[in-house]
């Protein structure tokens, strides 16, 4: 029997588990999916915006894998310092696939970035998604204007959440404190700012269009700023995705003002150079005007513009972090590998694998994790005839329990789901997420009651 541990229960981890049980030619494969959190699904639960129900429904596909009799979910299991060491996992399993994502944000590297009122977009997303590590509140308190730095899908998500009204947020699974705070928000101006032009923005057209469909917000675009992009005036030669983006922006630029309560302002060719303080917290962002350099990048012009903001959300990408006991490429923010096989000092470390963002970097959409996981699983199964020769415990969970671990198993997760449904019912809403470790673990413990 082949015993495999998958570290991480997001899409890359679950797709890896799925590939193992579907493709394995080894008689009797067993997969333990370990996660630091007591809840599965990774960024599908804690990264997809609450109002994106269709994408969130992907949880149903992931659930089907985790309910397979050959797969076992073990939540609340830390791997690394303070938890199960990497070396210990190698003793307990024939193979380990690390699917730990990219756990930190890239920084702007400009003065004032750490002022109160300046946050990473991930911190904001974690708050309204009820991530149990999110201990921060007060994002929108006292804010009238917000600046979102970045023009990818995460930037569009946080912009949209700032612009939505209470009636639109109430049906979501957003935790009650976040819903209450956003419903009381006084933010009326939201600028979403990129350093390059509209033809180079990273958002998808579907996400972009959603900004124009918000009932209480209008999108205001400056056609002269858009026209700094040579491709804006004639987008015919652009790839289809970029052409559609430009066409949406052109439509907004030509539309008359609607006079709605909130305004979303997509801005381009502005590079942040400093966050300016006002009364001990952020009060504005200073940008330098940029222009295309003719080679796909931009160059500074030495002309500056200050945009008022009591709230700044930085959405300029993610980055992987080292996991103690694994090699790490600090330049790329990934674990070195060959077709998913981890490399130690340039040599394959048989039995150790990676998939997802920690393998390839924070690129692609959720579906990109499927072929990524397939490549890794293929490598592992090629190695399986050798891997299974090594003696490992018949039941790794028994060994983990003997060492004091008390994982949240699938029944515990189901108890959390029931508690969230009951909480929503008590608030007159649908399912409402439990927002903290204490309530999640208390709910999981009722599984044995």
Tab-separated table of C-alpha atoms in Angstrom:
chain	number	residue	atom	x	y	z
A	1	UNK	CA	0.000	0.000	0.000
A	2	UNK	CA	1.238	3.481	-0.926
A	3	UNK	CA	0.825	6.045	1.870
A	4	UNK	CA	1.018	9.683	0.696
A	5	UNK	CA	0.687	12.913	2.666
A	6	UNK	CA	-0.523	16.020	0.854
A	7	UNK	CA	0.233	19.210	2.790
A	8	UNK	CA	-2.434	21.766	1.948
A	9	UNK	CA	-6.123	21.259	1.142
A	10	UNK	CA	-6.571	24.011	-1.433
A	11	UNK	CA	-7.152	23.213	-5.111
A	12	UNK	CA	-3.573	22.083	-5.811
A	13	UNK	CA	-3.642	19.746	-2.805
A	14	UNK	CA	-7.051	18.285	-3.543
A	15	UNK	CA	-6.266	17.876	-7.245
A	16	UNK	CA	-3.090	16.051	-6.220
A	17	UNK	CA	-5.100	13.718	-3.993
A	18	UNK	CA	-7.601	13.179	-6.789
A	19	UNK	CA	-4.870	12.290	-9.254
A	20	UNK	CA	-3.336	9.823	-6.841
A	21	UNK	CA	-6.518	7.839	-6.245
A	22	UNK	CA	-7.600	7.968	-9.899
A	23	UNK	CA	-4.293	7.274	-11.632
A	24	UNK	CA	-2.457	5.029	-9.212
A	25	UNK	CA	-1.606	1.556	-10.494
A	26	UNK	CA	-0.250	0.656	-7.062
A	27	UNK	CA	-2.693	-1.625	-5.205
A	28	UNK	CA	-4.176	0.276	-2.277
A	29	UNK	CA	-3.178	3.964	-2.258
A	30	UNK	CA	-4.078	6.002	0.811
A	31	UNK	CA	-3.830	9.806	0.921
A	32	UNK	CA	-3.873	11.988	4.039
A	33	UNK	CA	-4.571	15.651	3.205
A	34	UNK	CA	-3.097	17.763	6.004
A	35	UNK	CA	-3.947	21.401	6.555
A	36	UNK	CA	-2.915	23.940	9.174
A	37	UNK	CA	-6.510	25.188	9.304
A	38	UNK	CA	-9.448	23.153	10.617
A	39	UNK	CA	-11.326	23.866	7.368
A	40	UNK	CA	-10.510	22.534	3.886
A	41	UNK	CA	-10.457	24.175	0.433
A	42	UNK	CA	-7.714	26.788	0.944
A	43	UNK	CA	-8.198	29.908	-1.165
A	44	UNK	CA	-11.531	28.664	-2.483
A	45	UNK	CA	-12.866	29.203	1.048
A	46	UNK	CA	-10.593	32.046	2.135
A	47	UNK	CA	-9.678	33.847	-1.090
A	48	UNK	CA	-12.673	33.781	-3.420
A	49	UNK	CA	-14.878	36.832	-2.856
A	50	UNK	CA	-18.109	36.115	-0.936
A	51	UNK	CA	-20.254	37.370	-3.806
A	52	UNK	CA	-18.680	34.945	-6.301
A	53	UNK	CA	-21.019	32.061	-5.570
A	54	UNK	CA	-20.323	30.223	-8.819
A	55	UNK	CA	-16.589	30.028	-8.144
A	56	UNK	CA	-17.166	29.172	-4.492
A	57	UNK	CA	-19.330	26.251	-5.619
A	58	UNK	CA	-16.080	24.589	-6.703
A	59	UNK	CA	-15.997	23.447	-3.075
A	60	UNK	CA	-18.518	20.782	-4.084
A	61	UNK	CA	-16.009	19.278	-6.526
A	62	UNK	CA	-13.242	19.396	-3.936
A	63	UNK	CA	-15.581	17.867	-1.357
A	64	UNK	CA	-16.176	14.828	-3.560
A	65	UNK	CA	-12.438	14.098	-3.514
A	66	UNK	CA	-12.059	14.558	0.229
A	67	UNK	CA	-15.016	12.247	0.858
A	68	UNK	CA	-13.387	9.419	-1.129
A	69	UNK	CA	-12.754	6.461	1.167
A	70	UNK	CA	-9.093	6.430	0.133
A	71	UNK	CA	-8.612	10.083	1.169
A	72	UNK	CA	-8.568	11.425	4.727
A	73	UNK	CA	-8.742	15.094	5.735
A	74	UNK	CA	-6.650	16.024	8.771
A	75	UNK	CA	-7.160	19.676	9.660
A	76	UNK	CA	-5.467	21.702	12.362
A	77	UNK	CA	-2.104	20.039	11.640
A	78	UNK	CA	0.843	22.422	11.459
A	79	UNK	CA	3.789	21.215	9.387
A	80	UNK	CA	7.119	22.761	10.284
A	81	UNK	CA	8.112	24.714	13.417
A	82	UNK	CA	5.731	24.072	16.293
A	83	UNK	CA	4.115	21.177	14.472
A	84	UNK	CA	5.099	18.057	12.586
A	85	UNK	CA	8.654	18.449	11.228
A	86	UNK	CA	9.245	17.797	7.537
A	87	UNK	CA	11.651	14.998	8.450
A	88	UNK	CA	8.973	13.312	10.574
A	89	UNK	CA	6.489	13.323	7.695
A	90	UNK	CA	9.050	11.542	5.562
A	91	UNK	CA	9.253	8.824	8.225
A	92	UNK	CA	5.478	8.390	8.366
A	93	UNK	CA	4.670	8.379	4.632
A	94	UNK	CA	6.143	6.895	1.476
A	95	UNK	CA	5.792	10.281	-0.193
A	96	UNK	CA	4.837	13.853	0.684
A	97	UNK	CA	3.447	16.485	-1.714
A	98	UNK	CA	3.752	20.060	-0.450
A	99	UNK	CA	0.942	22.319	-1.700
A	100	UNK	CA	1.446	25.220	0.691
A	101	UNK	CA	0.808	28.080	-1.718
A	102	UNK	CA	2.337	31.553	-1.541
A	103	UNK	CA	1.636	32.768	1.954
A	104	UNK	CA	2.821	36.360	1.946
A	105	UNK	CA	2.402	39.538	-0.086
A	106	UNK	CA	4.869	41.421	-2.181
A	107	UNK	CA	5.740	44.877	-0.871
A	108	UNK	CA	5.732	48.186	-2.688
A	109	UNK	CA	9.040	49.219	-1.148
A	110	UNK	CA	8.054	52.889	-0.840
A	111	UNK	CA	8.113	55.285	2.133
A	112	UNK	CA	4.964	55.272	4.259
A	113	UNK	CA	3.920	51.779	3.218
A	114	UNK	CA	3.507	50.751	6.868
A	115	UNK	CA	1.402	53.728	7.936
A	116	UNK	CA	-1.858	52.915	9.774
A	117	UNK	CA	-4.586	52.585	7.186
A	118	UNK	CA	-2.271	50.893	4.668
A	119	UNK	CA	-2.911	47.167	4.321
A	120	UNK	CA	-2.185	44.352	1.948
A	121	UNK	CA	-5.213	43.300	-0.064
A	122	UNK	CA	-4.732	39.822	1.392
A	123	UNK	CA	-5.317	41.161	4.904
A	124	UNK	CA	-8.562	42.758	3.742
A	125	UNK	CA	-9.643	39.585	1.925
A	126	UNK	CA	-8.834	37.456	4.977
A	127	UNK	CA	-10.991	39.729	7.134
A	128	UNK	CA	-14.104	39.620	4.981
A	129	UNK	CA	-13.535	35.892	4.262
A	130	UNK	CA	-13.361	35.010	7.996
A	131	UNK	CA	-9.827	33.601	7.937
A	132	UNK	CA	-9.131	32.627	11.566
A	133	UNK	CA	-5.714	34.313	11.507
A	134	UNK	CA	-7.324	37.674	10.705
A	135	UNK	CA	-7.351	39.670	13.915
A	136	UNK	CA	-7.594	43.104	12.340
A	137	UNK	CA	-10.738	45.191	12.047
A	138	UNK	CA	-11.406	48.841	11.321
A	139	UNK	CA	-10.322	48.801	7.688
A	140	UNK	CA	-13.033	51.187	6.546
A	141	UNK	CA	-13.545	53.040	9.831
A	142	UNK	CA	-13.274	56.784	9.206
A	143	UNK	CA	-12.355	56.333	5.546
A	144	UNK	CA	-13.960	58.402	2.788
A	145	UNK	CA	-11.589	57.582	-0.054
A	146	UNK	CA	-9.734	54.369	-0.812
A	147	UNK	CA	-6.869	53.580	-3.151
A	148	UNK	CA	-6.315	50.035	-4.391
A	149	UNK	CA	-2.830	49.645	-5.837
A	150	UNK	CA	-2.849	46.994	-8.555
A	151	UNK	CA	-4.980	46.027	-11.528
A	152	UNK	CA	-5.337	42.249	-11.211
A	153	UNK	CA	-8.382	40.225	-10.238
A	154	UNK	CA	-7.693	40.534	-6.507
A	155	UNK	CA	-7.606	44.321	-6.897
A	156	UNK	CA	-10.944	44.178	-8.711
A	157	UNK	CA	-12.362	41.939	-5.962
A	158	UNK	CA	-11.485	44.279	-3.101
A	159	UNK	CA	-12.639	47.299	-5.109
A	160	UNK	CA	-15.977	45.607	-5.712
A	161	UNK	CA	-16.403	44.647	-2.057
A	162	UNK	CA	-15.757	48.250	-0.998
A	163	UNK	CA	-18.408	49.440	-3.456
A	164	UNK	CA	-21.141	46.935	-2.626
A	165	UNK	CA	-24.086	47.863	-0.432
A	166	UNK	CA	-25.435	46.004	2.597
A	167	UNK	CA	-28.354	44.507	0.678
A	168	UNK	CA	-25.937	42.841	-1.749
A	169	UNK	CA	-23.584	41.564	0.946
A	170	UNK	CA	-26.240	40.184	3.286
A	171	UNK	CA	-26.912	36.984	1.247
A	172	UNK	CA	-23.208	36.037	1.247
A	173	UNK	CA	-21.385	33.929	3.852
A	174	UNK	CA	-19.365	36.958	4.985
A	175	UNK	CA	-18.824	37.004	8.767
A	176	UNK	CA	-21.207	39.286	10.610
A	177	UNK	CA	-18.599	41.781	11.945
A	178	UNK	CA	-17.259	42.397	8.413
A	179	UNK	CA	-20.775	42.735	7.017
A	180	UNK	CA	-21.701	45.241	9.713
A	181	UNK	CA	-18.545	47.291	9.114
A	182	UNK	CA	-18.889	47.355	5.318
A	183	UNK	CA	-22.598	48.185	5.567
A	184	UNK	CA	-21.683	51.256	7.653
A	185	UNK	CA	-18.774	52.252	5.381
A	186	UNK	CA	-18.551	55.910	4.314
A	187	UNK	CA	-16.141	55.184	1.454
A	188	UNK	CA	-17.486	56.865	-1.688
A	189	UNK	CA	-14.361	57.192	-3.868
A	190	UNK	CA	-12.335	54.103	-4.826
A	191	UNK	CA	-9.349	54.461	-7.144
A	192	UNK	CA	-7.861	51.270	-8.602
A	193	UNK	CA	-4.423	52.205	-9.889
A	194	UNK	CA	-1.923	50.503	-12.185
A	195	UNK	CA	1.557	51.591	-13.196
A	196	UNK	CA	1.098	50.415	-16.785
A	197	UNK	CA	-1.690	50.848	-19.328
A	198	UNK	CA	-5.130	49.311	-19.771
A	199	UNK	CA	-3.900	46.898	-22.445
A	200	UNK	CA	-1.455	45.397	-19.920
A	201	UNK	CA	-3.795	45.079	-16.931
A	202	UNK	CA	-4.007	41.609	-15.407
A	203	UNK	CA	-7.713	41.486	-14.568
A	204	UNK	CA	-10.070	39.331	-16.605
A	205	UNK	CA	-12.872	40.937	-18.584
A	206	UNK	CA	-15.530	39.078	-16.614
A	207	UNK	CA	-14.229	40.528	-13.343
A	208	UNK	CA	-13.838	43.989	-14.855
A	209	UNK	CA	-17.410	44.060	-16.165
A	210	UNK	CA	-18.761	43.291	-12.708
A	211	UNK	CA	-17.653	46.747	-11.563
A	212	UNK	CA	-20.033	48.294	-14.057
A	213	UNK	CA	-22.955	46.180	-12.833
A	214	UNK	CA	-22.940	47.399	-9.212
A	215	UNK	CA	-26.276	49.069	-8.430
A	216	UNK	CA	-24.891	51.833	-6.192
A	217	UNK	CA	-21.591	52.619	-7.925
A	218	UNK	CA	-20.544	54.087	-11.247
A	219	UNK	CA	-17.235	53.620	-13.032
A	220	UNK	CA	-15.537	56.861	-14.018
A	221	UNK	CA	-12.719	56.660	-16.559
A	222	UNK	CA	-10.568	59.459	-17.974
A	223	UNK	CA	-10.275	58.857	-21.745
A	224	UNK	CA	-7.170	61.066	-21.982
A	225	UNK	CA	-5.351	58.893	-19.467
A	226	UNK	CA	-6.381	55.716	-21.281
A	227	UNK	CA	-5.168	57.209	-24.546
A	228	UNK	CA	-1.593	57.244	-23.207
A	229	UNK	CA	-1.652	53.541	-24.107
A	230	UNK	CA	-0.938	53.265	-27.861
A	231	UNK	CA	-3.125	50.154	-28.031
A	232	UNK	CA	-6.113	51.973	-26.570
A	233	UNK	CA	-6.962	53.980	-29.653
A	234	UNK	CA	-6.790	50.923	-31.905
A	235	UNK	CA	-7.018	47.673	-29.920
A	236	UNK	CA	-7.550	45.478	-33.009
A	237	UNK	CA	-4.092	43.879	-32.801
A	238	UNK	CA	-4.322	43.023	-29.099
A	239	UNK	CA	-4.904	39.443	-27.905
A	240	UNK	CA	-8.630	38.801	-27.417
A	241	UNK	CA	-8.595	39.061	-23.604
A	242	UNK	CA	-6.768	42.394	-23.570
A	243	UNK	CA	-8.892	43.725	-26.436
A	244	UNK	CA	-12.078	42.981	-24.501
A	245	UNK	CA	-10.695	44.788	-21.453
A	246	UNK	CA	-9.923	47.872	-23.514
A	247	UNK	CA	-13.356	47.794	-25.122
A	248	UNK	CA	-15.047	47.714	-21.696
A	249	UNK	CA	-12.969	50.685	-20.538
A	250	UNK	CA	-13.732	52.575	-23.775
A	251	UNK	CA	-17.423	52.085	-23.126
A	252	UNK	CA	-17.155	53.518	-19.622
A	253	UNK	CA	-15.079	56.457	-20.853
A	254	UNK	CA	-17.866	57.390	-23.276
A	255	UNK	CA	-20.707	56.998	-20.781
A	256	UNK	CA	-22.307	60.066	-19.160
A	257	UNK	CA	-22.161	60.474	-15.343
A	258	UNK	CA	-24.915	58.646	-13.453
A	259	UNK	CA	-24.700	60.423	-10.104
A	260	UNK	CA	-24.608	57.207	-8.050
A	261	UNK	CA	-23.446	57.261	-4.385
A	262	UNK	CA	-20.066	55.614	-5.020
A	263	UNK	CA	-17.477	56.136	-7.740
A	264	UNK	CA	-14.899	53.633	-8.930
A	265	UNK	CA	-11.999	55.197	-10.800
A	266	UNK	CA	-9.691	52.841	-12.742
A	267	UNK	CA	-6.417	54.737	-13.153
A	268	UNK	CA	-3.397	53.862	-15.278
A	269	UNK	CA	0.202	54.916	-15.882
A	270	UNK	CA	0.679	55.903	-12.223
A	271	UNK	CA	3.478	54.423	-10.108
A	272	UNK	CA	3.270	54.741	-6.299
A	273	UNK	CA	6.305	56.489	-4.848
A	274	UNK	CA	5.149	57.373	-1.313
A	275	UNK	CA	2.238	57.067	1.080
A	276	UNK	CA	1.657	60.435	2.748
A	277	UNK	CA	0.680	60.771	6.395
A	278	UNK	CA	-2.180	62.826	7.770
A	279	UNK	CA	-2.643	62.881	11.528
A	280	UNK	CA	-0.474	59.829	12.105
A	281	UNK	CA	-2.118	57.621	9.455
A	282	UNK	CA	-2.271	57.454	5.699
A	283	UNK	CA	-3.977	60.410	4.072
A	284	UNK	CA	-2.933	60.179	0.425
A	285	UNK	CA	-0.790	58.270	-2.043
A	286	UNK	CA	1.749	60.091	-4.189
A	287	UNK	CA	2.084	58.662	-7.689
A	288	UNK	CA	4.520	59.410	-10.480
A	289	UNK	CA	3.052	59.618	-13.952
A	290	UNK	CA	4.561	56.959	-16.216
A	291	UNK	CA	4.563	56.492	-19.980
A	292	UNK	CA	5.145	53.420	-22.166
A	293	UNK	CA	8.830	52.842	-22.888
A	294	UNK	CA	8.182	51.015	-26.144
A	295	UNK	CA	9.433	47.689	-24.770
A	296	UNK	CA	6.442	46.579	-22.696
A	297	UNK	CA	7.434	48.544	-19.617
A	298	UNK	CA	7.064	52.112	-18.442
A	299	UNK	CA	9.334	55.000	-17.638
A	300	UNK	CA	8.851	57.778	-15.106
A	301	UNK	CA	8.106	61.328	-16.227
A	302	UNK	CA	9.000	63.242	-13.075
A	303	UNK	CA	5.415	64.514	-12.799
A	304	UNK	CA	3.461	63.590	-9.680
A	305	UNK	CA	-0.132	63.350	-8.512
A	306	UNK	CA	-1.499	62.866	-4.992
A	307	UNK	CA	-4.704	60.841	-4.577
A	308	UNK	CA	-6.528	61.196	-1.277
A	309	UNK	CA	-6.958	57.937	0.659
A	310	UNK	CA	-7.653	57.094	4.276
A	311	UNK	CA	-7.547	53.426	3.236
A	312	UNK	CA	-4.876	51.918	0.983
A	313	UNK	CA	-5.007	48.290	-0.158
A	314	UNK	CA	-1.843	47.002	-1.810
A	315	UNK	CA	-2.519	44.267	-4.377
A	316	UNK	CA	0.783	43.737	-6.152
A	317	UNK	CA	1.165	39.972	-5.960
A	318	UNK	CA	1.958	37.083	-3.643
A	319	UNK	CA	5.159	35.362	-2.693
A	320	UNK	CA	6.031	31.932	-1.331
A	321	UNK	CA	7.775	31.627	2.018
A	322	UNK	CA	10.324	29.028	3.140
A	323	UNK	CA	9.111	25.963	5.011
A	324	UNK	CA	11.687	24.770	7.532
A	325	UNK	CA	13.212	21.538	6.340
A	326	UNK	CA	12.639	22.171	2.624
A	327	UNK	CA	14.989	23.813	0.116
A	328	UNK	CA	13.885	27.235	-1.109
A	329	UNK	CA	14.710	29.475	-4.046
A	330	UNK	CA	14.587	32.937	-2.484
A	331	UNK	CA	14.697	34.709	-5.844
A	332	UNK	CA	11.656	32.897	-7.206
A	333	UNK	CA	9.845	32.302	-3.918
A	334	UNK	CA	9.434	28.622	-4.803
A	335	UNK	CA	10.788	25.199	-3.872
A	336	UNK	CA	13.308	23.959	-6.481
A	337	UNK	CA	11.912	20.976	-8.394
A	338	UNK	CA	12.068	18.919	-11.546
A	339	UNK	CA	8.589	18.034	-12.841
A	340	UNK	CA	7.343	18.325	-9.265
A	341	UNK	CA	10.163	16.293	-7.679
A	342	UNK	CA	11.894	18.399	-5.016
A	343	UNK	CA	15.573	19.088	-5.657
A	344	UNK	CA	18.026	19.243	-2.772
A	345	UNK	CA	21.373	20.716	-3.821
A	346	UNK	CA	20.421	20.035	-7.415
A	347	UNK	CA	19.633	16.340	-6.875
A	348	UNK	CA	16.182	14.751	-6.772
A	349	UNK	CA	14.993	14.037	-3.231
A	350	UNK	CA	12.939	10.945	-3.893
A	351	UNK	CA	9.644	10.895	-2.054
A	352	UNK	CA	9.336	14.696	-1.761
A	353	UNK	CA	7.195	16.688	-4.195
A	354	UNK	CA	5.553	20.082	-4.738
A	355	UNK	CA	2.458	21.336	-6.542
A	356	UNK	CA	0.637	24.645	-6.862
A	357	UNK	CA	2.029	28.101	-6.218
A	358	UNK	CA	4.962	26.899	-4.111
A	359	UNK	CA	6.003	24.910	-7.200
A	360	UNK	CA	5.442	27.356	-10.061
A	361	UNK	CA	4.932	30.737	-8.364
A	362	UNK	CA	1.648	32.648	-7.852
A	363	UNK	CA	0.371	32.468	-11.409
A	364	UNK	CA	-2.731	31.243	-13.154
A	365	UNK	CA	-6.323	30.704	-12.066
A	366	UNK	CA	-7.810	27.927	-9.935
A	367	UNK	CA	-8.003	25.590	-12.919
A	368	UNK	CA	-4.273	26.013	-13.596
A	369	UNK	CA	-3.635	23.861	-10.531
A	370	UNK	CA	-5.096	20.787	-12.218
A	371	UNK	CA	-2.388	20.209	-14.878
A	372	UNK	CA	0.223	21.363	-12.356
A	373	UNK	CA	-0.924	18.672	-9.898
A	374	UNK	CA	-1.168	16.083	-12.682
A	375	UNK	CA	2.497	16.575	-13.586
A	376	UNK	CA	3.556	16.119	-9.968
A	377	UNK	CA	1.355	13.058	-9.448
A	378	UNK	CA	2.732	11.499	-12.629
A	379	UNK	CA	6.275	11.918	-11.278
A	380	UNK	CA	5.297	10.433	-7.916
A	381	UNK	CA	3.587	7.410	-9.454
A	382	UNK	CA	6.619	6.781	-11.652
A	383	UNK	CA	8.648	6.646	-8.448
A	384	UNK	CA	6.070	4.580	-6.516
A	385	UNK	CA	7.560	1.088	-7.153
A	386	UNK	CA	10.696	2.229	-5.345
A	387	UNK	CA	8.927	4.330	-2.708
A	388	UNK	CA	6.714	1.504	-1.436
A	389	UNK	CA	9.738	-0.611	-0.518
A	390	UNK	CA	10.405	1.632	2.450
A	391	UNK	CA	8.733	0.633	5.716
A	392	UNK	CA	6.292	3.189	7.121
A	393	UNK	CA	3.643	2.873	9.847
A	394	UNK	CA	0.452	1.071	8.820
A	395	UNK	CA	-1.558	4.067	10.046
A	396	UNK	CA	0.330	7.386	10.168
A	397	UNK	CA	-2.571	9.003	12.039
A	398	UNK	CA	-2.108	6.654	14.972
A	399	UNK	CA	1.530	7.706	15.157
A	400	UNK	CA	0.565	11.392	15.013
A	401	UNK	CA	-2.007	10.894	17.774
A	402	UNK	CA	0.598	9.140	19.897
A	403	UNK	CA	2.718	12.287	19.572
A	404	UNK	CA	-0.082	14.467	20.922
A	405	UNK	CA	-1.776	15.711	17.750
A	406	UNK	CA	-5.559	15.952	17.682
A	407	UNK	CA	-6.451	16.626	14.058
A	408	UNK	CA	-9.858	17.870	12.939
A	409	UNK	CA	-11.128	15.027	10.797
A	410	UNK	CA	-13.925	15.134	8.237
A	411	UNK	CA	-16.639	14.730	10.868
A	412	UNK	CA	-15.197	17.760	12.662
A	413	UNK	CA	-15.363	19.813	9.469
A	414	UNK	CA	-18.974	18.742	8.958
A	415	UNK	CA	-19.720	19.936	12.492
A	416	UNK	CA	-18.214	23.327	11.581
A	417	UNK	CA	-20.482	23.462	8.530
A	418	UNK	CA	-23.518	22.761	10.705
A	419	UNK	CA	-22.501	25.451	13.181
A	420	UNK	CA	-22.127	27.997	10.356
A	421	UNK	CA	-25.574	27.112	9.019
A	422	UNK	CA	-27.052	27.522	12.509
A	423	UNK	CA	-25.281	30.862	12.980
A	424	UNK	CA	-26.665	32.121	9.676
A	425	UNK	CA	-30.172	31.035	10.592
A	426	UNK	CA	-29.951	32.851	13.917
A	427	UNK	CA	-28.983	36.049	12.051
A	428	UNK	CA	-31.678	35.709	9.419
A	429	UNK	CA	-29.061	34.996	6.757
A	430	UNK	CA	-27.793	31.950	4.863
A	431	UNK	CA	-24.595	30.215	5.938
A	432	UNK	CA	-22.343	32.622	7.884
A	433	UNK	CA	-18.695	31.755	8.448
A	434	UNK	CA	-17.254	31.378	11.929
A	435	UNK	CA	-14.484	33.988	12.063
A	436	UNK	CA	-11.976	32.756	14.676
A	437	UNK	CA	-9.996	29.757	15.869
A	438	UNK	CA	-11.904	29.394	19.115
A	439	UNK	CA	-15.343	29.124	17.521
A	440	UNK	CA	-14.099	26.834	14.734
A	441	UNK	CA	-12.417	24.391	17.105
A	442	UNK	CA	-15.335	24.485	19.535
A	443	UNK	CA	-17.677	23.574	16.694
A	444	UNK	CA	-15.357	20.793	15.482
A	445	UNK	CA	-15.290	19.257	18.959
A	446	UNK	CA	-19.069	18.786	18.859
A	447	UNK	CA	-18.534	16.069	16.233
A	448	UNK	CA	-17.865	13.573	18.984
A	449	UNK	CA	-20.668	14.795	21.229
